Coordinates of C-alpha atoms in Angstrom, one line a residue:
M1 CA 111.1 106.6 130.3
T2 CA 112.8 103.4 129.2
E3 CA 111.9 100.3 131.1
I4 CA 114.9 98.3 132.4
R5 CA 114.1 94.7 132.3
P6 CA 115.8 91.8 134.1
V7 CA 118.3 89.6 132.2
S8 CA 116.0 86.6 132.7
D9 CA 113.4 88.3 130.5
L10 CA 116.0 88.4 127.6
R11 CA 116.9 84.8 128.2
N12 CA 113.2 83.8 127.8
M13 CA 112.9 86.0 124.7
F14 CA 116.0 84.4 123.1
S15 CA 114.6 81.0 123.9
E16 CA 111.2 81.8 122.3
I17 CA 113.1 83.2 119.2
E18 CA 115.3 80.0 118.9
S19 CA 112.2 77.9 119.2
K20 CA 110.5 79.8 116.4
L21 CA 113.5 79.6 114.2
D22 CA 113.7 75.8 114.8
E23 CA 110.0 75.7 113.8
A24 CA 110.7 77.5 110.6
D25 CA 113.6 75.3 109.7
L26 CA 111.3 72.2 110.2
Q27 CA 108.6 73.8 108.0
A28 CA 111.1 74.7 105.2
K29 CA 112.3 71.1 105.2
T30 CA 108.8 69.8 104.8
D31 CA 107.3 72.4 102.4
S32 CA 108.4 73.1 98.8
I33 CA 107.1 76.7 99.0
R34 CA 109.9 79.3 99.1
Y35 CA 109.6 83.0 99.9
T36 CA 111.9 85.8 98.8
Y37 CA 113.7 88.1 101.3
E38 CA 111.2 90.9 100.3
E39 CA 108.2 88.7 100.9
V40 CA 109.3 87.7 104.4
F41 CA 110.8 90.9 105.7
S42 CA 108.2 93.4 104.3
S43 CA 105.6 91.7 106.5
V44 CA 108.0 91.8 109.5
R45 CA 108.9 95.4 108.8
E46 CA 105.3 96.4 108.6
Q47 CA 104.4 94.8 111.9
F48 CA 107.3 96.5 113.6
E49 CA 106.3 99.9 112.2
N50 CA 102.7 99.4 113.2
R51 CA 103.8 98.6 116.8
I52 CA 106.0 101.6 116.9
S53 CA 103.3 104.0 115.6
N54 CA 100.8 102.5 118.0
G55 CA 103.1 102.4 121.0
S56 CA 102.3 98.8 121.6
S57 CA 105.8 97.1 121.5
K58 CA 105.6 96.1 125.1
N59 CA 105.0 92.4 125.7
S60 CA 103.4 91.7 122.3
S61 CA 104.3 88.7 119.9
I62 CA 104.8 88.7 116.3
R63 CA 102.0 86.9 114.3
T64 CA 103.1 83.8 112.5

């Protein structure tokens, strides 16, 4: 059964995502290393697929 979560949970999640994006922007400004789309998103895709197959998507964070 799908868990219905309060809107406040979504606001908190978006705030965390925005914070991580700001952190990534700062890192990009101070580091000369650049990654391709595939380098970045293949790792992200793999993490999502692992969570889905393990059934552990609830309240877990993406490793950085």
